[in-house]
CSV table of C-alpha atoms in Angstrom, one decimal:
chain,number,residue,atom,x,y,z
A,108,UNK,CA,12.4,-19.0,-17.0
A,109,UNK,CA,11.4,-17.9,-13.5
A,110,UNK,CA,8.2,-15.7,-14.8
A,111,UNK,CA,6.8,-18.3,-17.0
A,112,UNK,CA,5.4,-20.5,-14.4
A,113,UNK,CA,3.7,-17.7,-13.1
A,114,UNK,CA,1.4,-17.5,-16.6
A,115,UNK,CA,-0.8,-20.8,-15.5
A,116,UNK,CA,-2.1,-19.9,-12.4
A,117,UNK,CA,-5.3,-20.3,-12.5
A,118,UNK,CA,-7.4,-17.3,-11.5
A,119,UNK,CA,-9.9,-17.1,-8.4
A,120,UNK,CA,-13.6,-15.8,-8.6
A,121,UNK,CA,-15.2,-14.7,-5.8
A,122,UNK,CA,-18.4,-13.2,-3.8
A,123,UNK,CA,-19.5,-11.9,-1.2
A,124,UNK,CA,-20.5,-9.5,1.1
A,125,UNK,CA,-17.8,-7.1,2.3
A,126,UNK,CA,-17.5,-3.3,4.4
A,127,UNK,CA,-15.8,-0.3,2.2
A,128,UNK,CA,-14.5,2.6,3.5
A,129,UNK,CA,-15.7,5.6,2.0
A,130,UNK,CA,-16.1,8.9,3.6
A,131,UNK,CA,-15.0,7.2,7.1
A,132,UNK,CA,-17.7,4.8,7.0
A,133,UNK,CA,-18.2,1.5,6.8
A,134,UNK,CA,-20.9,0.7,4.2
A,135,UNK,CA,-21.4,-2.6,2.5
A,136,UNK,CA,-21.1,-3.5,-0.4
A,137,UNK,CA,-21.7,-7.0,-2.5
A,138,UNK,CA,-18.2,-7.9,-3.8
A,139,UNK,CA,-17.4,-10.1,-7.1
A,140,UNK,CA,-13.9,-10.6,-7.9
A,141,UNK,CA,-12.8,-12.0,-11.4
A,142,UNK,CA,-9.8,-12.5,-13.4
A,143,UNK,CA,-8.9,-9.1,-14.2
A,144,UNK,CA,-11.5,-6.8,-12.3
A,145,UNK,CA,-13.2,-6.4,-8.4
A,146,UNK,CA,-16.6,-5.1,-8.6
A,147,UNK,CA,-18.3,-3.7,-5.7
A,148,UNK,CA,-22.1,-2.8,-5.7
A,149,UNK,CA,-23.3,-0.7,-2.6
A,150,UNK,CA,-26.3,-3.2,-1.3
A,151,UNK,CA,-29.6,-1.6,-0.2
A,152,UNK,CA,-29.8,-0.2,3.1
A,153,UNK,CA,-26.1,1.0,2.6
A,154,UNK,CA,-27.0,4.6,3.7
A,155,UNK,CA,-29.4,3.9,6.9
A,156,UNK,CA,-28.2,5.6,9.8
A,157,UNK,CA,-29.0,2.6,11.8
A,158,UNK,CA,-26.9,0.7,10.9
A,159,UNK,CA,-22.4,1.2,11.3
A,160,UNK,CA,-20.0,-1.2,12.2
A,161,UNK,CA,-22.1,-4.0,11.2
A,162,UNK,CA,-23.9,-3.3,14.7
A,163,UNK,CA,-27.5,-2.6,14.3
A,164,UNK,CA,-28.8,-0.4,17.8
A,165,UNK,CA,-32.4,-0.3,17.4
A,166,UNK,CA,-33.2,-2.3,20.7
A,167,UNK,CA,-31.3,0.2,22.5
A,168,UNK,CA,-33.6,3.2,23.0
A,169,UNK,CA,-36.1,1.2,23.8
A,170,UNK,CA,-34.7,1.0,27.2
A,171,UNK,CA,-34.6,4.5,28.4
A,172,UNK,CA,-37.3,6.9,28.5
A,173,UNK,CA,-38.3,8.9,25.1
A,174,UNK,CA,-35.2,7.1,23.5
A,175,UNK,CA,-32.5,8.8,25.5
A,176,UNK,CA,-29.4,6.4,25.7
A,177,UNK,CA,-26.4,6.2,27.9
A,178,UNK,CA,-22.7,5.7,26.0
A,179,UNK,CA,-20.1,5.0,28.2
A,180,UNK,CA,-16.7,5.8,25.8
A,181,UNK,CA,-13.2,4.7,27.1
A,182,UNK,CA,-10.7,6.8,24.7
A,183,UNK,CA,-7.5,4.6,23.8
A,184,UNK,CA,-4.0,6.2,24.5
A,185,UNK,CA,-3.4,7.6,20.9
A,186,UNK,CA,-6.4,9.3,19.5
A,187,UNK,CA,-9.5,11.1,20.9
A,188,UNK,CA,-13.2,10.8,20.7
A,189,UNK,CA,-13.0,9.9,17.0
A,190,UNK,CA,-16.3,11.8,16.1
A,191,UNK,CA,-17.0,14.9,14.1
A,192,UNK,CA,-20.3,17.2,15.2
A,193,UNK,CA,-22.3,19.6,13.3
A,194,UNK,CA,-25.4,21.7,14.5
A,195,UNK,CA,-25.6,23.5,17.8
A,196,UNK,CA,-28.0,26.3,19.1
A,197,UNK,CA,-26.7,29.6,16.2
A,198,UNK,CA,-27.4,26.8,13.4
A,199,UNK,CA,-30.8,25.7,14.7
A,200,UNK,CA,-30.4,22.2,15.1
A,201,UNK,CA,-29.3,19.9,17.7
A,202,UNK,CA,-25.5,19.1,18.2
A,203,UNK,CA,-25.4,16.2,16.0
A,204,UNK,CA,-22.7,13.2,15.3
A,205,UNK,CA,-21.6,13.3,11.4
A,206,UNK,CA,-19.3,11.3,11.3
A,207,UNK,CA,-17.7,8.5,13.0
A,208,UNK,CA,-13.7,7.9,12.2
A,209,UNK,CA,-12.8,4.0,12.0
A,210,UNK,CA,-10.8,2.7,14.5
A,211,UNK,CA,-10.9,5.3,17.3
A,212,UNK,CA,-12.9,5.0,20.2
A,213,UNK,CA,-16.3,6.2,19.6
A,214,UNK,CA,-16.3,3.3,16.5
A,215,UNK,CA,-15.1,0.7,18.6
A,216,UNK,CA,-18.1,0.8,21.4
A,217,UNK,CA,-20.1,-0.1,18.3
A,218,UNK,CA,-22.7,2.1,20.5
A,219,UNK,CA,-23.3,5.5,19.1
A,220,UNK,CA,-24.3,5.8,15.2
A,221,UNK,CA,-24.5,8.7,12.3
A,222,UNK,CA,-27.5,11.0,12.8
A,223,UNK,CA,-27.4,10.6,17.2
A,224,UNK,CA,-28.2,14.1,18.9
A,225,UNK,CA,-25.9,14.5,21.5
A,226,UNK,CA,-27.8,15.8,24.7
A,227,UNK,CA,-25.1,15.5,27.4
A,228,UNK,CA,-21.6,14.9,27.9
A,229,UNK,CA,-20.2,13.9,31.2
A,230,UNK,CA,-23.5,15.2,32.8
A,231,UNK,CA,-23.1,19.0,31.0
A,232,UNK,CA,-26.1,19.5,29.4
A,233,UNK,CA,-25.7,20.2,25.5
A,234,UNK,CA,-29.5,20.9,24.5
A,235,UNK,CA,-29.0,24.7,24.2
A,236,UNK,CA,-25.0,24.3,23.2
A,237,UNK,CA,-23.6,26.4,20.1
A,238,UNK,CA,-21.4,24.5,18.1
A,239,UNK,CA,-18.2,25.7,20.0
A,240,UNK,CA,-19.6,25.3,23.3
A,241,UNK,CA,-20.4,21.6,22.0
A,242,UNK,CA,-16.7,21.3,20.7
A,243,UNK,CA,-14.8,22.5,24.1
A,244,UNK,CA,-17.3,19.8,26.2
A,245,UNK,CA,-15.9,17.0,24.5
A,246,UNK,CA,-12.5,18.4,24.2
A,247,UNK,CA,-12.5,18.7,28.2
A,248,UNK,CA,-14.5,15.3,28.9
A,249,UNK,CA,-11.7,13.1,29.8
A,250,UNK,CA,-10.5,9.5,29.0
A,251,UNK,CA,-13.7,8.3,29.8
A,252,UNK,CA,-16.9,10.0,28.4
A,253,UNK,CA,-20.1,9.7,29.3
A,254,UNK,CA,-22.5,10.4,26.4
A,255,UNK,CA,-26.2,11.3,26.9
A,256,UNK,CA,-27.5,11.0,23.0
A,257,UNK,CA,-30.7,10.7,21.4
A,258,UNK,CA,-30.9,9.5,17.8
A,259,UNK,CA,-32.7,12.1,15.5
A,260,UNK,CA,-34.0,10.0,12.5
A,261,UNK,CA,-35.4,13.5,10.7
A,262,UNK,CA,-32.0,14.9,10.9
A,263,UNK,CA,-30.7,12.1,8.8
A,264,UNK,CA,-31.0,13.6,5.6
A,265,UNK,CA,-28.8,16.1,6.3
A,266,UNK,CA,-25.7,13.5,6.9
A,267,UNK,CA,-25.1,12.9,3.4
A,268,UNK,CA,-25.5,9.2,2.1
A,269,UNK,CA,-22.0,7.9,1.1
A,270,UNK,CA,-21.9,7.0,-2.8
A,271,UNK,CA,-19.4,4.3,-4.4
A,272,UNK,CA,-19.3,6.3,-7.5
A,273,UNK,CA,-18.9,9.5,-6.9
A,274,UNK,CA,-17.0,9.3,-3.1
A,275,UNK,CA,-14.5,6.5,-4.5
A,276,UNK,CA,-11.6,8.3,-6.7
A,277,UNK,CA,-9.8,5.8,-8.4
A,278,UNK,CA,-7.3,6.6,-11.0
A,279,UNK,CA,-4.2,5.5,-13.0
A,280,UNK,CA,-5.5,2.5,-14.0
A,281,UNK,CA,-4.1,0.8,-17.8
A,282,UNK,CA,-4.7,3.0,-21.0
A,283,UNK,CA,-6.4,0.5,-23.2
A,284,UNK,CA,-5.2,-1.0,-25.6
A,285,UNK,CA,-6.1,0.4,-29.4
A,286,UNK,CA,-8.0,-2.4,-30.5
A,287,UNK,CA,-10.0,-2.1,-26.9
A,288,UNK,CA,-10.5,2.0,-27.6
A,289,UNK,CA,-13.9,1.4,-29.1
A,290,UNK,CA,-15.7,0.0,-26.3
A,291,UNK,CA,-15.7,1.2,-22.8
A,292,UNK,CA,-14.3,4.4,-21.8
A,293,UNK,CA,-10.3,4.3,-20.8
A,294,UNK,CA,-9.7,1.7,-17.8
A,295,UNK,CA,-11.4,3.5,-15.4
A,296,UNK,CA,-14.1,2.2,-13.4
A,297,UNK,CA,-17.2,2.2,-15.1
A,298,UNK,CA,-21.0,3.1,-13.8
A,299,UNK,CA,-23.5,0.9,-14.9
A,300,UNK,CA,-27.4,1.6,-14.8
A,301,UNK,CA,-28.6,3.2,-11.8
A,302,UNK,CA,-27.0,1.0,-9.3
A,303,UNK,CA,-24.4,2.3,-7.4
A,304,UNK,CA,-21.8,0.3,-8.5
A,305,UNK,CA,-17.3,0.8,-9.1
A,306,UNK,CA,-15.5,-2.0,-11.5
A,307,UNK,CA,-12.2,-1.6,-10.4
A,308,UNK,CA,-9.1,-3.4,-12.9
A,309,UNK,CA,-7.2,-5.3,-11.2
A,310,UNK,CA,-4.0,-5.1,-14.0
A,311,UNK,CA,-0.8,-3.1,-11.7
A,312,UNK,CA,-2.8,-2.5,-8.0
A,313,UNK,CA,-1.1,-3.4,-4.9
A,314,UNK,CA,-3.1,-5.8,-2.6
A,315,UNK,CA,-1.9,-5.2,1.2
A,316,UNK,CA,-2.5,-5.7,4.5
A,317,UNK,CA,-1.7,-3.4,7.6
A,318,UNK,CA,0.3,-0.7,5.9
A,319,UNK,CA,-1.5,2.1,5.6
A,320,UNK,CA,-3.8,1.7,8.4
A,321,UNK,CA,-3.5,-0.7,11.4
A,322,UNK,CA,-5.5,-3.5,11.1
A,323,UNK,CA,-5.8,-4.8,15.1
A,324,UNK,CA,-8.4,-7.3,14.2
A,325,UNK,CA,-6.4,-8.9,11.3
A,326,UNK,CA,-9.4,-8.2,9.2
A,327,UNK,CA,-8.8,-5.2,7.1
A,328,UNK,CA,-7.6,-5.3,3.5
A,329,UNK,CA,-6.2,-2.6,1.4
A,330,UNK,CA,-6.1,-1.9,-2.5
A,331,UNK,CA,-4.1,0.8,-3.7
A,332,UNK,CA,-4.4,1.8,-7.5
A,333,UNK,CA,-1.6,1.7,-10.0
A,334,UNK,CA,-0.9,5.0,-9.5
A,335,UNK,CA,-0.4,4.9,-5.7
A,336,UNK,CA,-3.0,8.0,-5.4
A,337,UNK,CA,-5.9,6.5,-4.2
A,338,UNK,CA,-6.5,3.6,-2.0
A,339,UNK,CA,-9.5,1.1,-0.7
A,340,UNK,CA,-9.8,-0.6,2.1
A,341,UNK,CA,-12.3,-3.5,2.8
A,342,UNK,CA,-13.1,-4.9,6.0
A,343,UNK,CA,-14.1,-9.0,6.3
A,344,UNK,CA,-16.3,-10.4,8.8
A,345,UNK,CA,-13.0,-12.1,10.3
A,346,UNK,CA,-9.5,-13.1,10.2
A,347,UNK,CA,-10.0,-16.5,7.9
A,348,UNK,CA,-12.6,-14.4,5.4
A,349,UNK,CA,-10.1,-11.6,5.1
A,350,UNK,CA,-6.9,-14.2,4.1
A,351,UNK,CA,-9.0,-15.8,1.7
A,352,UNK,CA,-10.2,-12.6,0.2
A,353,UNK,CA,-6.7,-11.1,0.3
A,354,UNK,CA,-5.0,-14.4,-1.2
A,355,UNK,CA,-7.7,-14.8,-4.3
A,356,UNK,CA,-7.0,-10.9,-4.8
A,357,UNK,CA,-2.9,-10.8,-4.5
A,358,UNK,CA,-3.2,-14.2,-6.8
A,359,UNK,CA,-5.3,-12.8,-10.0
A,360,UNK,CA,-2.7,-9.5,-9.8
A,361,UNK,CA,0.5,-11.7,-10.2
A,362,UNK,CA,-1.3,-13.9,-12.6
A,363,UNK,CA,-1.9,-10.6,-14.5
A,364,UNK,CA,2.3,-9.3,-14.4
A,365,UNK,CA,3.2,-11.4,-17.3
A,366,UNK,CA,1.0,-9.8,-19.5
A,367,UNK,CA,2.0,-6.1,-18.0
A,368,UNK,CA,5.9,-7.2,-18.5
A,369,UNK,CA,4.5,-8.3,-22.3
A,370,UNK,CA,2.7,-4.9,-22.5
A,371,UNK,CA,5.8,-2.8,-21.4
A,372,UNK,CA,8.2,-4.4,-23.3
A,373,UNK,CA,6.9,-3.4,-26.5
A,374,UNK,CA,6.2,-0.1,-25.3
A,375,UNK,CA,9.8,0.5,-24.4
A,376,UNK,CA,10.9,-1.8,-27.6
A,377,UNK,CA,13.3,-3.3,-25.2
A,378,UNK,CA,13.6,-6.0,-26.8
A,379,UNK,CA,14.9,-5.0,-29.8
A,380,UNK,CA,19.1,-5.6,-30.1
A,381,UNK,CA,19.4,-1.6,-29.5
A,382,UNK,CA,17.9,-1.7,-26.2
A,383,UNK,CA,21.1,-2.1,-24.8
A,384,UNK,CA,20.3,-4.6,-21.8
A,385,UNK,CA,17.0,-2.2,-20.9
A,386,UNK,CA,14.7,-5.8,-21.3
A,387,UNK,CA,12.4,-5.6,-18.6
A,388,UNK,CA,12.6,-8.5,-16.4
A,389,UNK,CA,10.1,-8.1,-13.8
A,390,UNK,CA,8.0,-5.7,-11.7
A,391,UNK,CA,5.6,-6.0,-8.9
A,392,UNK,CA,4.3,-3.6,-6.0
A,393,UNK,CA,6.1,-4.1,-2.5
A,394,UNK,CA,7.0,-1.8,0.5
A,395,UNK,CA,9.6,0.2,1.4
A,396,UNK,CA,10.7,1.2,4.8
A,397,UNK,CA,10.8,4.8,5.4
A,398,UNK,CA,12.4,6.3,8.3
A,399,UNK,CA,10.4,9.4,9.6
A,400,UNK,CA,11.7,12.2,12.2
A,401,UNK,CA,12.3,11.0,15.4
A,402,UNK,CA,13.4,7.7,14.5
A,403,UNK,CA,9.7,6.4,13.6
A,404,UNK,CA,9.1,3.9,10.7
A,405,UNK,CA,6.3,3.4,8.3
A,406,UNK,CA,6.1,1.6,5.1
A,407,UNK,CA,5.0,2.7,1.9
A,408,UNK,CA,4.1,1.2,-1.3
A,409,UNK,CA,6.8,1.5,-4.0
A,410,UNK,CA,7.2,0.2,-7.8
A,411,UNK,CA,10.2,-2.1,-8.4
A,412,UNK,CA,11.2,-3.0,-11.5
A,413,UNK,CA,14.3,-5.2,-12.7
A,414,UNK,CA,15.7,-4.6,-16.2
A,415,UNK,CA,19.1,-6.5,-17.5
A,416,UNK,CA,21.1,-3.7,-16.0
A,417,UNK,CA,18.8,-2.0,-13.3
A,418,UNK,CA,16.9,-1.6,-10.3
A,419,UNK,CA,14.3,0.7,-10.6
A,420,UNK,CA,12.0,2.1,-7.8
A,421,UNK,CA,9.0,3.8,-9.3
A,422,UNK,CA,6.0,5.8,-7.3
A,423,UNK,CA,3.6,4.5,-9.8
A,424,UNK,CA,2.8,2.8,-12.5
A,425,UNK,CA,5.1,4.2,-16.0
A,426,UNK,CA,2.7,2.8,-18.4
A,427,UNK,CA,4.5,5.2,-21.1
A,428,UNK,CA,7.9,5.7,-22.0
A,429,UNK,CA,8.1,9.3,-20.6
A,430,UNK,CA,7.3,7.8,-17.3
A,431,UNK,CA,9.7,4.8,-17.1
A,432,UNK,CA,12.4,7.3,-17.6
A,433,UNK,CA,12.3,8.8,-15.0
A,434,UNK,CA,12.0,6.8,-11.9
A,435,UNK,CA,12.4,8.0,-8.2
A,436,UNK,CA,15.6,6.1,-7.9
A,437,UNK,CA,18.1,3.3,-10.4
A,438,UNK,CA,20.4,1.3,-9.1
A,439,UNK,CA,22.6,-0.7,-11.5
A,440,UNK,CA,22.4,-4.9,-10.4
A,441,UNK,CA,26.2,-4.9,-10.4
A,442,UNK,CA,26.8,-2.8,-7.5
A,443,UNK,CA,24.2,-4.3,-5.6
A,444,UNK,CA,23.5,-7.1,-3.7
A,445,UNK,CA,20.9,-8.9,-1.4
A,446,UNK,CA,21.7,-8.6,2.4
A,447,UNK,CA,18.7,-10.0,3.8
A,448,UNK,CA,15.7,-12.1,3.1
A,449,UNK,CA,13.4,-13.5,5.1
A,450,UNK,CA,11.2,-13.0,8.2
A,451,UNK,CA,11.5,-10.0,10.8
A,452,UNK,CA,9.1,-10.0,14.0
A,453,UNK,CA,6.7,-8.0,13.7
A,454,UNK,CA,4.0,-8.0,16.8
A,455,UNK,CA,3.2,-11.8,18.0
A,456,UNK,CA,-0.2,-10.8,17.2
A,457,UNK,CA,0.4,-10.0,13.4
A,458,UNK,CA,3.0,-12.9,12.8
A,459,UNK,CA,6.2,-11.7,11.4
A,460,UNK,CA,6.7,-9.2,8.4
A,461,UNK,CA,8.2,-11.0,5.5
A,462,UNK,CA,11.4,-8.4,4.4
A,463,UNK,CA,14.1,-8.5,1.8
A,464,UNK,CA,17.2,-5.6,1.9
A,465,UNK,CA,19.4,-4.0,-0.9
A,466,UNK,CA,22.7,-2.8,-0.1
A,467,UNK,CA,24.1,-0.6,-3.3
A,468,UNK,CA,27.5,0.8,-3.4
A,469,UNK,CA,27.4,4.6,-4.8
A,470,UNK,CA,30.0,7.3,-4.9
A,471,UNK,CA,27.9,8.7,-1.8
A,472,UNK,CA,29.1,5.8,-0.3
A,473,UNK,CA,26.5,2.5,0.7
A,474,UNK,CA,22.7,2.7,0.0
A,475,UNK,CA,20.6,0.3,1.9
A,476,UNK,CA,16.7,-0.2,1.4
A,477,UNK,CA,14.7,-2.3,3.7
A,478,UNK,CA,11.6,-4.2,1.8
A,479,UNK,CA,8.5,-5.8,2.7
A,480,UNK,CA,6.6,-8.3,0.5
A,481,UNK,CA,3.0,-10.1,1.4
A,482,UNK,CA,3.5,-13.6,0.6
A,483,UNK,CA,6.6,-15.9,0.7
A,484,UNK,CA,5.8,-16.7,-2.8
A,485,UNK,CA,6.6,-13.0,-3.1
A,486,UNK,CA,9.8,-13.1,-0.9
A,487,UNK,CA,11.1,-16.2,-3.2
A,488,UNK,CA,10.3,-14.4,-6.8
A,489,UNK,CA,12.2,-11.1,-5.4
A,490,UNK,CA,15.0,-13.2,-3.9
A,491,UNK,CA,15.5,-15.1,-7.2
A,492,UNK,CA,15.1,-12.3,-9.0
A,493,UNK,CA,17.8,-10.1,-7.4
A,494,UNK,CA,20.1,-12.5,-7.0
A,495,UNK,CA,20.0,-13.8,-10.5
A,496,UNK,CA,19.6,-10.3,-11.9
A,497,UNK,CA,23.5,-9.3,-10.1
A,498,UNK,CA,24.8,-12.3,-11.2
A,499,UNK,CA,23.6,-12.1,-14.8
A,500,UNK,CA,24.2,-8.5,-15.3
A,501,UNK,CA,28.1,-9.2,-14.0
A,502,UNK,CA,28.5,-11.6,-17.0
A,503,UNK,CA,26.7,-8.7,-18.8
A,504,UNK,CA,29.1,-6.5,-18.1
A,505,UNK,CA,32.1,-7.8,-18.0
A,506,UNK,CA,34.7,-6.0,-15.7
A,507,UNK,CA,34.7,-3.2,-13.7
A,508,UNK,CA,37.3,-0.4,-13.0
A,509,UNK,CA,37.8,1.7,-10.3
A,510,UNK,CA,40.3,4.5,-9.2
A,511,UNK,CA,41.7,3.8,-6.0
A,512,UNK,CA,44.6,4.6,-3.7
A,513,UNK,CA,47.3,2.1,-2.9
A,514,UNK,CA,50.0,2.7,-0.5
A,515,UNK,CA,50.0,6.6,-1.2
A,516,UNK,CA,49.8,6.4,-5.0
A,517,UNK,CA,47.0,6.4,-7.1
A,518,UNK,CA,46.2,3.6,-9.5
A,519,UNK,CA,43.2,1.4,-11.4
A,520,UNK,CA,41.6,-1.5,-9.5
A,521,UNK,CA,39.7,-3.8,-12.0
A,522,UNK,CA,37.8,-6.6,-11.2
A,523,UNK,CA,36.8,-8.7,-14.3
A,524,UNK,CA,33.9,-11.6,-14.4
A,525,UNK,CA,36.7,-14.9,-14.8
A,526,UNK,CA,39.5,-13.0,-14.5
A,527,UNK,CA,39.7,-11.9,-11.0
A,528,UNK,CA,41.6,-8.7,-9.8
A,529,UNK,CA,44.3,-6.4,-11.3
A,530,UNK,CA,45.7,-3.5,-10.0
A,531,UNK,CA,47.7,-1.0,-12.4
A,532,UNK,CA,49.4,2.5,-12.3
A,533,UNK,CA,46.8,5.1,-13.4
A,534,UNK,CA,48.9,6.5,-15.5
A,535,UNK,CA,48.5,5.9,-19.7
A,536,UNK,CA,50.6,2.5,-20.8
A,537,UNK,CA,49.6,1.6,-17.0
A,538,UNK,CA,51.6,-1.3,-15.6
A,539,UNK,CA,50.2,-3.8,-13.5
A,540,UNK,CA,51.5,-4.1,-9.8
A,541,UNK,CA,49.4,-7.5,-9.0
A,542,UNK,CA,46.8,-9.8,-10.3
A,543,UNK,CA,44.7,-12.0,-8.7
A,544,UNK,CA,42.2,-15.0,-9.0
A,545,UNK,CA,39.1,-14.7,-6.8
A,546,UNK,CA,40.3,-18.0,-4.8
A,547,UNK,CA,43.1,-16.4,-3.9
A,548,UNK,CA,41.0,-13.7,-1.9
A,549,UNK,CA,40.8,-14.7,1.7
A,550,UNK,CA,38.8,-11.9,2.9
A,551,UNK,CA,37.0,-8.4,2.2
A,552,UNK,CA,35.9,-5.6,4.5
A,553,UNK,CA,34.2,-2.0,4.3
A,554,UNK,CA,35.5,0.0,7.1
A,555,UNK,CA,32.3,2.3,6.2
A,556,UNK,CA,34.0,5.3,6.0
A,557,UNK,CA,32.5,7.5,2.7
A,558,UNK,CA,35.3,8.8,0.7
């Protein structure tokens, strides 16, 4: 069977020291992957000011007088500044930077950090600013900004310190088990002593890369929980760090599906002879394509599942039977087919984007979805699956009838398994006009038109 091989894989352990978003900084954090969880444990020294991006700018004051520095920030095309403020003259305090977004231009000079006064900009002096005043200078400053800041180490406490427990949400994760009910708390991270530390499962996330944020340096990677609610994102120190991080992670959640397909099987009771070809066969995380106004795409993660009959597309995880009833979208196998599969250029930078599409025949007419998977290990499972799936749910079923028009009259077209095509009256005791076997069909179309 085309799951089974997927049992032995042997699992990766890892650690390390990686960057976590959280609150729009980078903090790090010591990183331990196993089996079935990721553990991350903020390291000491996390919340000092001094240091963001990974770039530590001590040395820099030392070179103007009474630790005055001059930031020279080049705003990209898209996006401005990419700082918030808070302070000015009505609140008492100096205008200060609180937070620095990742990404945008502020973060990328690597030059300005959490907790910096900001005395000048563009040569307007800011000292006696109120907060507004402060706002509309850096509004008006331009594509390139000159900063005149000073960093305020006794401010610092009032920039909050980022905390892995309580600034990381992270729900939807596996109900336990009952014989597991006694120990920890549901599967939910857990908190242990007085370390800030998040034990994340690993059973049903979605390991990514460059969907829901771009990742220009090829070094960011993304973990979105089973519920598709919350999401992490870890930055490596390069390219090669962040592929073996993101391989050892995308490897220990396949190696866990067998025993999620196990798990949901017998919560459905699909397996029973009553199911009525409801078996689940296989489900995994991948990414639609979603067109947005104005002709823009963006992919987002989505839930497929493949049952004897179906093709289900779910927003989260249905660990219970309430939820796999009702999916966003089901699409049965024998109307649908596999168009495409393989790669699509993405920018030379990135490589190409690895992308499968469905094309399903409805009474609205043709549905197409456009899907992109992370690994061709991936691309091959889905491909297998689907087409496999069509075929076997074909024998499944049988035949197939549909009413039709022929030459002005209305009548039954019927297309069986082995026995090819037949066209009758639709009328009752119906009498068939032709019959054919499938090598006698030379050729077939879809003019497109919805009818």
């Amino acid at each position: 069977g085309g799951s089974g091989g997927m049992a032995v894989w042997t699992r990766a352990c890892k650690t390390g020291l990686l960057e976590l978003l959280l609150r729009e900084r980078w903090v790090r954090v010591s990183a331990e992957l196993t089996g079935e969880t990721l553990s991350l444990t903020a390291e000491p020294g996390t919340g000092d000011p001094s240091v963001v991006n990974g770039v530590v700018n001590g040395n820099a004051e030392a070179a103007a007088p009474g630790g005055v520095r001059r930031v020279r920030v080049v705003k990209a095309e898209a996006g401005g500044l990419g700082i918030s403020i808070k302070g000015g003259r009505e609140n008492r305090m100096p205008v200060l930077i609180s937070r620095i977004f990742p990404g945008l231009a502020a973060e990328r000079s690597g030059a300005l950090r959490l907790g910096d006064a900001i005395l000048a900009v563009n040569g307007v002096d800011l000292r006696d600013a109120t907060h507004d005043q402060a706002v509309q200078a850096l509004k008006r400053a331009g594509r390139e900004v000159i900063l005149e800041v000073k960093f305020m180490r006794e401010v610092t406490p009032y920039i909050k310190k980022p905390s892995l427990v309580s600034d990381l949400p992270w729900e939807g994760a596996a109900p336990q088990s009952p014989s597991l009910s006694g120990s920890e708390d549901s599967g939910s991270p857990q908190h242990q002593g007085p370390r800030d530390r998040k034990v994340i499962p690993l059973k049903m996330c979605f390991a990514a890369r460059n969907l829901s944020m771009p990742d220009l340096e090829n070094r960011l990677i993304e973990l979105h929980s089973p519920d598709s609610r919350n999401t992490l994102v870890l930055r490596c120190r390069d390219t090669a760090t962040a592929h073996a991080w993101f391989s050892a992670l995308h490897a220990n959640i396949t190696a866990l599906l067998p025993q999620v397909l196990a798990e949901l099987n017998a919560t459905l009771g699909s397996g029973s002879p009553t199911a009525g070809g409801r078996e689940v066969k296989y489900i995994a995380w991948l990414a639609e394509q979603a067109r947005l106004d104005g002709g823009r795409q963006q992919w987002r993660p989505v839930l497929m599942a493949v049952t004897e009959k179906d093709l289900l597309l779910y927003d989260g995880m249905p660990w219970t039977r309430d939820a796999w009833a009702s999916p966003c979208h089901s699409y049965p196998l024998v109307a649908t087919r596999l168009v495409h599969s393989g790669s699509g250029r993405r920018s030379p930078a990135l490589g190409s984007e690895l992308t499968f599409a469905t094309r399903t025949g409805s009474r609205q007419g043709v549905e197409m979805h456009v899907f992109r998977v992370e690994t061709h290990r991936d691309l091959s499972a889905w491909t297998r699956v689907l087409v496999q799936g069509c075929h076997a749910a074909a024998e499944l079923i049988k035949e197939v009838t549909v009413g039709c028009t022929l030459g002005g009259q209305e009548v039954q077209l019927s297309i069986h398994y082995e026995g090819g095509f037949t066209i009758s009256r639709d009328e009752p005791g119906a009498s068939v006009l032709f019959r054919y076997p499938y090598e006698r069909l030379k050729v077939s179309a879809d003019d497109g038109i919805r009818t």
